[in-house]
mmCIF file with all atom_site columns, C-alpha atoms in Angstrom:
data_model
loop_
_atom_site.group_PDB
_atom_site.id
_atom_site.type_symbol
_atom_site.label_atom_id
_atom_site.label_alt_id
_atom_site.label_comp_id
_atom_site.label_asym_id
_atom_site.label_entity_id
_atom_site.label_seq_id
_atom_site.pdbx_PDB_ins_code
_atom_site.Cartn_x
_atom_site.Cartn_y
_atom_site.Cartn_z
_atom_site.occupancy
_atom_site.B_iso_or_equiv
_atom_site.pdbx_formal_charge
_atom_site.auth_seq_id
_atom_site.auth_comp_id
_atom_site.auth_asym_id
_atom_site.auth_atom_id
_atom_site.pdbx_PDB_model_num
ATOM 1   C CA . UNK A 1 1   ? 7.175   6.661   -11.349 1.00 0.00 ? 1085 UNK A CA 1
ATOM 2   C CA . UNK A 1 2   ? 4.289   5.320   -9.328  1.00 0.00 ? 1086 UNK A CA 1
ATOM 3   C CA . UNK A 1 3   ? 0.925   5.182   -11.434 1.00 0.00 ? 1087 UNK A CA 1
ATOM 4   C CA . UNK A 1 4   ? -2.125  6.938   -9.000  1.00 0.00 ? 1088 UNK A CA 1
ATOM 5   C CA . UNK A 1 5   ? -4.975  4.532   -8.923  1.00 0.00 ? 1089 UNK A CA 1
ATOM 6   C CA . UNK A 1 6   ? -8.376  4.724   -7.809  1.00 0.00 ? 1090 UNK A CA 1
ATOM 7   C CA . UNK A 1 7   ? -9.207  5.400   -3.994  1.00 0.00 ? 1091 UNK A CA 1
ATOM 8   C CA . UNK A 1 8   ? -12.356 4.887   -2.128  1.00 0.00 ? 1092 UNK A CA 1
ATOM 9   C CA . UNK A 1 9   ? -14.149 7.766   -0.840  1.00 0.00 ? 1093 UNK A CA 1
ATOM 10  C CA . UNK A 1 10  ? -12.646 8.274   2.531   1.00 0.00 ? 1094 UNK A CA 1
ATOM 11  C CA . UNK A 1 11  ? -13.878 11.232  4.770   1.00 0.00 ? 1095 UNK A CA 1
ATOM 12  C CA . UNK A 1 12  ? -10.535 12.777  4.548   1.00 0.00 ? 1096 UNK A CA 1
ATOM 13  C CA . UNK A 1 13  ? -8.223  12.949  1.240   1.00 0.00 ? 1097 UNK A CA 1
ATOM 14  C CA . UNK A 1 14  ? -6.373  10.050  0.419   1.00 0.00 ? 1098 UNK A CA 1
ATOM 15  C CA . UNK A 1 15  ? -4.500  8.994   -2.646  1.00 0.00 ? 1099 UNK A CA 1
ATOM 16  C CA . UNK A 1 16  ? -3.266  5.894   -3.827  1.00 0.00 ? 1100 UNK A CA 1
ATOM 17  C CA . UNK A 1 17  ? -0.227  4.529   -5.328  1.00 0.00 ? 1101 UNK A CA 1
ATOM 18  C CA . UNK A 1 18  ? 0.736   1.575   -7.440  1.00 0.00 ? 1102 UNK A CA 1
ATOM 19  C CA . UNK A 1 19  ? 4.520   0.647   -8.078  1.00 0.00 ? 1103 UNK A CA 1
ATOM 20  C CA . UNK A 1 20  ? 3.746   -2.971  -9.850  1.00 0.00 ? 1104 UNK A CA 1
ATOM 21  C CA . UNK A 1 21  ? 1.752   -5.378  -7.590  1.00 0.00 ? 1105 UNK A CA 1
ATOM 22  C CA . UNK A 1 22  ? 2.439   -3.149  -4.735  1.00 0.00 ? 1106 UNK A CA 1
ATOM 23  C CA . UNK A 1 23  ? 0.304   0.042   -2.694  1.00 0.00 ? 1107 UNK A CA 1
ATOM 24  C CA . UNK A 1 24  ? 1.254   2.758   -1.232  1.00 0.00 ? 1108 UNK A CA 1
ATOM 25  C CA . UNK A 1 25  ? -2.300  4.922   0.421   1.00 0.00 ? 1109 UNK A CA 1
ATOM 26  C CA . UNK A 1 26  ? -1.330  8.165   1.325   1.00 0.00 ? 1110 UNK A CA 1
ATOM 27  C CA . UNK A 1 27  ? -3.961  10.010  3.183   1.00 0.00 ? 1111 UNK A CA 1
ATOM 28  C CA . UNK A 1 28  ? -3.580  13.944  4.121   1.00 0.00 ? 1112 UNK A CA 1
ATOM 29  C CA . UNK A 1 29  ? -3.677  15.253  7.895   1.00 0.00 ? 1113 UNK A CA 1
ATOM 30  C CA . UNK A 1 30  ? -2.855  18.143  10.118  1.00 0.00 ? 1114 UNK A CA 1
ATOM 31  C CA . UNK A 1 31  ? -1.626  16.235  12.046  1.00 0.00 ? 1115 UNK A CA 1
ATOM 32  C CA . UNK A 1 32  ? 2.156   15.614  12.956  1.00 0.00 ? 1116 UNK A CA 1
ATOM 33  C CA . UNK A 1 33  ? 1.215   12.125  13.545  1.00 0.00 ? 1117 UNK A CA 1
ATOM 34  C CA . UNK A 1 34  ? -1.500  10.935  12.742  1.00 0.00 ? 1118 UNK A CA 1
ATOM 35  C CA . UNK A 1 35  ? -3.672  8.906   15.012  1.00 0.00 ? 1119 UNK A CA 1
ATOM 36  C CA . UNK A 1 36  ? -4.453  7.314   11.030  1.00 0.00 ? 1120 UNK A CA 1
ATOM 37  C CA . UNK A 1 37  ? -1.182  6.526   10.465  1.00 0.00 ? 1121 UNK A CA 1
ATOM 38  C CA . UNK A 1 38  ? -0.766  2.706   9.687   1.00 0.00 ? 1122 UNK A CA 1
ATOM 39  C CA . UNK A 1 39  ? 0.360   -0.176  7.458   1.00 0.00 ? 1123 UNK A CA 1
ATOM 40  C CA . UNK A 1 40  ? -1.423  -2.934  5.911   1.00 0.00 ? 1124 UNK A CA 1
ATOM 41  C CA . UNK A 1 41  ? -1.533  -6.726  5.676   1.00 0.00 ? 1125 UNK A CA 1
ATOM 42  C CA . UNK A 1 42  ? -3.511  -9.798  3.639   1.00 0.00 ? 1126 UNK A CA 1
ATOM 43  C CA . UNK A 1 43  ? -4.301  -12.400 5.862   1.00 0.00 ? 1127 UNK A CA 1
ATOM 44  C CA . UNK A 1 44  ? -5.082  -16.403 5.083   1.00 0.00 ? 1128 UNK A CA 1
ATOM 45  C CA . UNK A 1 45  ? -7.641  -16.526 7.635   1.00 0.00 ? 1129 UNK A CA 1
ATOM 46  C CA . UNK A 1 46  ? -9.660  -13.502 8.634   1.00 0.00 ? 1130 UNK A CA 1
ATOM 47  C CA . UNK A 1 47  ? -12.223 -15.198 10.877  1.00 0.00 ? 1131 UNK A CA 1
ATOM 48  C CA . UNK A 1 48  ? -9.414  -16.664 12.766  1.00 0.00 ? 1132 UNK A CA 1
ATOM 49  C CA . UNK A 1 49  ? -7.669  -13.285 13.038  1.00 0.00 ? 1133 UNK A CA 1
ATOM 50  C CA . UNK A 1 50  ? -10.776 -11.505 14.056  1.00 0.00 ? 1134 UNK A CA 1
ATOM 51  C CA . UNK A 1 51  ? -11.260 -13.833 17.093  1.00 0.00 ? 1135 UNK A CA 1
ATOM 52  C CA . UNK A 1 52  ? -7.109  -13.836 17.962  1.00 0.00 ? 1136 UNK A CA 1
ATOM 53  C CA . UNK A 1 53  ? -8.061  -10.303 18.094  1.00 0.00 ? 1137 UNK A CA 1
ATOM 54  C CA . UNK A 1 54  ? -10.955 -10.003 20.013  1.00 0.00 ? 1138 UNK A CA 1
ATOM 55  C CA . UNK A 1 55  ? -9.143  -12.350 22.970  1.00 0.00 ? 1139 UNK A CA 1
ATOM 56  C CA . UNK A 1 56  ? -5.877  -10.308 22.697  1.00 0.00 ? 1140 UNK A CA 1
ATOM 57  C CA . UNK A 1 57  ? -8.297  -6.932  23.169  1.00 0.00 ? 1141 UNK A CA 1
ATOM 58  C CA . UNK A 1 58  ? -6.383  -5.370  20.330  1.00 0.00 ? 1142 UNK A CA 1
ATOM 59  C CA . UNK A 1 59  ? -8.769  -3.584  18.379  1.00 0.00 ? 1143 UNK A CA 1
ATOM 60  C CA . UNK A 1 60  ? -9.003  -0.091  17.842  1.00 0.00 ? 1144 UNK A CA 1
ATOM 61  C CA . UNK A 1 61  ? -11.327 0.885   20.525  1.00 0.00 ? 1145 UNK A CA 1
ATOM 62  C CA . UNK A 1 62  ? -12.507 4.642   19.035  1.00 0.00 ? 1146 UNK A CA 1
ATOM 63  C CA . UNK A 1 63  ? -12.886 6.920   16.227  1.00 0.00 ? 1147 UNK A CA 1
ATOM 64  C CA . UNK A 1 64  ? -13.314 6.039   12.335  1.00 0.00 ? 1148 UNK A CA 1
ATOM 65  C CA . UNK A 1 65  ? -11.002 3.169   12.584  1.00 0.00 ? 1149 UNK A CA 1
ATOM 66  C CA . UNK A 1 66  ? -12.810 1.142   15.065  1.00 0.00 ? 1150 UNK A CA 1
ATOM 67  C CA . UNK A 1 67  ? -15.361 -0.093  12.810  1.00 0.00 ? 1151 UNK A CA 1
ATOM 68  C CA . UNK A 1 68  ? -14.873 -2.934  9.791   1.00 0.00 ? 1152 UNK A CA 1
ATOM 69  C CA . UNK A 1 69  ? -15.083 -1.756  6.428   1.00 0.00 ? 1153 UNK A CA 1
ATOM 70  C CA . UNK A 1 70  ? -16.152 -3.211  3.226   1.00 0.00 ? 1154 UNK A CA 1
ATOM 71  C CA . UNK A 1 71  ? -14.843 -1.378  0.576   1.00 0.00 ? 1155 UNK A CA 1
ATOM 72  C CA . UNK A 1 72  ? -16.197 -0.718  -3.031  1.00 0.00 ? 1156 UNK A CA 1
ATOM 73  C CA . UNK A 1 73  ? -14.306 -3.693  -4.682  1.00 0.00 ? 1157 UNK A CA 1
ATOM 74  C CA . UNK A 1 74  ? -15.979 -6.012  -1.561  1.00 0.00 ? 1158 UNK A CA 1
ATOM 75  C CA . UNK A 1 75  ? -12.523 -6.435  0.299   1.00 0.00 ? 1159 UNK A CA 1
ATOM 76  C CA . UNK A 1 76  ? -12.833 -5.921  4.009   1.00 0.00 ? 1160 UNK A CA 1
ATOM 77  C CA . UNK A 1 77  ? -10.856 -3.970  6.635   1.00 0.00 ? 1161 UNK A CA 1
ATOM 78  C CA . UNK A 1 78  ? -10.238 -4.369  10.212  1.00 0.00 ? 1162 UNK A CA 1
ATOM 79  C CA . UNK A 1 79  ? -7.420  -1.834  12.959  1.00 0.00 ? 1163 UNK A CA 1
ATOM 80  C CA . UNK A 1 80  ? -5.776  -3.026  15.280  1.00 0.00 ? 1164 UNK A CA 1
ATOM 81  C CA . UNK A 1 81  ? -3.033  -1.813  17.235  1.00 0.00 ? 1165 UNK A CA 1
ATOM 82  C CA . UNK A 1 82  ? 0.422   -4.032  17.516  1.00 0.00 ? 1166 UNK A CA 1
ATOM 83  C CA . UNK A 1 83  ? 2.249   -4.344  21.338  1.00 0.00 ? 1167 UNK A CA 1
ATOM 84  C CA . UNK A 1 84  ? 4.306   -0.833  20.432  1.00 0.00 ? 1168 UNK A CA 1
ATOM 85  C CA . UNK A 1 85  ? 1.167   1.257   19.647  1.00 0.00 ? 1169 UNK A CA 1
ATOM 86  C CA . UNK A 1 86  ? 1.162   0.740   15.605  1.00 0.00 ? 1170 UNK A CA 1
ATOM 87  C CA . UNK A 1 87  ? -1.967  0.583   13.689  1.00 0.00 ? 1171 UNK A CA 1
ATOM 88  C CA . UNK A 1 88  ? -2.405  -2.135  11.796  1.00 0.00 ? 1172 UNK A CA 1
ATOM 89  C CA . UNK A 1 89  ? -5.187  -2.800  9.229   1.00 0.00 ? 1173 UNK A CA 1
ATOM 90  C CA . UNK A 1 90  ? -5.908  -6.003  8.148   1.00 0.00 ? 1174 UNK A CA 1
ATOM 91  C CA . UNK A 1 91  ? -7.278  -6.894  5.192   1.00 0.00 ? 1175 UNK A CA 1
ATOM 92  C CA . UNK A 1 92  ? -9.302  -9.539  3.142   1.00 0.00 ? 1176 UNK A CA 1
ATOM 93  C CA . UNK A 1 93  ? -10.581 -9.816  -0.383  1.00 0.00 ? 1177 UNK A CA 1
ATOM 94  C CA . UNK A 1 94  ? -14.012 -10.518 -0.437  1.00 0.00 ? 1178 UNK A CA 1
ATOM 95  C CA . UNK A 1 95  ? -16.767 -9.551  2.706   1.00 0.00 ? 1179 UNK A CA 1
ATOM 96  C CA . UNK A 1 96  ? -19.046 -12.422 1.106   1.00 0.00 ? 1180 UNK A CA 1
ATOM 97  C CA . UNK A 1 97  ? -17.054 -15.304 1.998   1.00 0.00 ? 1181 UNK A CA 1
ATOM 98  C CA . UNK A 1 98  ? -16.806 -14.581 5.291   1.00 0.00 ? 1182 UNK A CA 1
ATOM 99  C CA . UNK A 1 99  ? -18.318 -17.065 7.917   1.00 0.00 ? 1183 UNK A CA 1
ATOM 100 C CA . UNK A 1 100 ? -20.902 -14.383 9.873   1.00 0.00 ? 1184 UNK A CA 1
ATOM 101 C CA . UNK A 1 101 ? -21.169 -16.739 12.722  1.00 0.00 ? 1185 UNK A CA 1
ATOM 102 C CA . UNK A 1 102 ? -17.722 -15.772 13.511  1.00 0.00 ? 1186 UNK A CA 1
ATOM 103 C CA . UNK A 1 103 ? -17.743 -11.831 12.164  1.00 0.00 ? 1187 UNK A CA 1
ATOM 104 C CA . UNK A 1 104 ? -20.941 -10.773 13.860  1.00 0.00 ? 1188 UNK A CA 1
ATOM 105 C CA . UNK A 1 105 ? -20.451 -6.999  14.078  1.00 0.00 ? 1189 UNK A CA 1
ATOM 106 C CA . UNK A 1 106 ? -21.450 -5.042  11.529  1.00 0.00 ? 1190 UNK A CA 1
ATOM 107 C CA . UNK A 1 107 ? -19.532 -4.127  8.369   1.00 0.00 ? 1191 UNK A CA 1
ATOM 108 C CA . UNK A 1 108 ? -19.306 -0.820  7.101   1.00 0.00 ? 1192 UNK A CA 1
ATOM 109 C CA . UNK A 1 109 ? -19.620 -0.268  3.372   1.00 0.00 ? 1193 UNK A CA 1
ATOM 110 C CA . UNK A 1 110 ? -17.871 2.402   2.193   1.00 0.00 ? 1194 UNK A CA 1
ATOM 111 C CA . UNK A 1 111 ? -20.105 3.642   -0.839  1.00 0.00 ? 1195 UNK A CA 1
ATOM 112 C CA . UNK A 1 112 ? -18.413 4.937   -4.051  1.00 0.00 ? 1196 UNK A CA 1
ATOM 113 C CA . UNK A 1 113 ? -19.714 8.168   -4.496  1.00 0.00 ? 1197 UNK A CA 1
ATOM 114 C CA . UNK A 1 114 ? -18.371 8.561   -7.983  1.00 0.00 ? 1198 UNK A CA 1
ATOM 115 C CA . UNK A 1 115 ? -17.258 6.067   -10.959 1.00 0.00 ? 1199 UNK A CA 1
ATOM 116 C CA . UNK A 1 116 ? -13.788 6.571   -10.175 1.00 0.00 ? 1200 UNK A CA 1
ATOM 117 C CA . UNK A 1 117 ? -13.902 5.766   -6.468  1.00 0.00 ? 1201 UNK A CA 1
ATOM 118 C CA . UNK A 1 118 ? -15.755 2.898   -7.275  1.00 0.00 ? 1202 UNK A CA 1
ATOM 119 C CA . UNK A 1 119 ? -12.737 0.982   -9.131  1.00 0.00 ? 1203 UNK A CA 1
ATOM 120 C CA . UNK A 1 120 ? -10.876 1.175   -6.251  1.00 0.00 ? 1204 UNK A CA 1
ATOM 121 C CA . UNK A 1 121 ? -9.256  -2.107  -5.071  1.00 0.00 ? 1205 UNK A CA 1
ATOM 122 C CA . UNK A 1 122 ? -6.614  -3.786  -2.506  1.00 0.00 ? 1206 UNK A CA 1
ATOM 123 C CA . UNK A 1 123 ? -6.184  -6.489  -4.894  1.00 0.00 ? 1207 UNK A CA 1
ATOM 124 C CA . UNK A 1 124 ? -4.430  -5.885  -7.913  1.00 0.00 ? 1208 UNK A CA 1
#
């Protein structure tokens, strides 16, 4: 009974879910487990999580998920991994109010490369 929404334009195949206010993003791998495999959370304060971050050395260090991401609908995206190994991504709604004194590395847009990817949004 979930209603499939649109999804940005990964570079592997993902689809995403909507059961009322509520995602689920399922993405497609070879993998048993995949190194991708994660959760997501909103936070109040994402320049204040992205330094907590940096001091705790908690960032994914490699790979596709290592960068932040801005996503078609302007939301941005930062992994981390939690104490037992979990990826975490962390998100926040708009890349334009963020203070880029404190988020100084580069954000990575992910470009819609069709008119259905570019409706995709984290925030319902």
């Amino acid at each position: 009974g979930m209603e499939e929404i649109p999804a940005p334009d990964f570079p592997f195949p993902v689809r995403w879910l909507r059961l009322g206010d509520l995602q689920l993003h399922l993405f497609q791998s070879e993998d048993l487990a995949p190194k991708g495999h994660h959760f997501g959370v909103d936070v109040d304060d994402f320049e204040a999580t992205y330094v907590k971050v940096g001091e705790m050395d908690v960032r994914e260090k490699e790979g596709y998920f290592s960068y932040l991401y801005e996503i078609p609908d302007g939301a941005v995206q930062m992994y981390l991994r939690d104490p037992a190994g979990n990826m975490v991504e962390v998100n926040w709604p708009d890349a334009s109010t963020l203070d880029r004194s404190v988020v100084t590395e580069e954000i990575h847009k992910i470009e819609a490369e069709t008119a259905e990817s570019a409706k995709a949004t984290l925030y319902l």
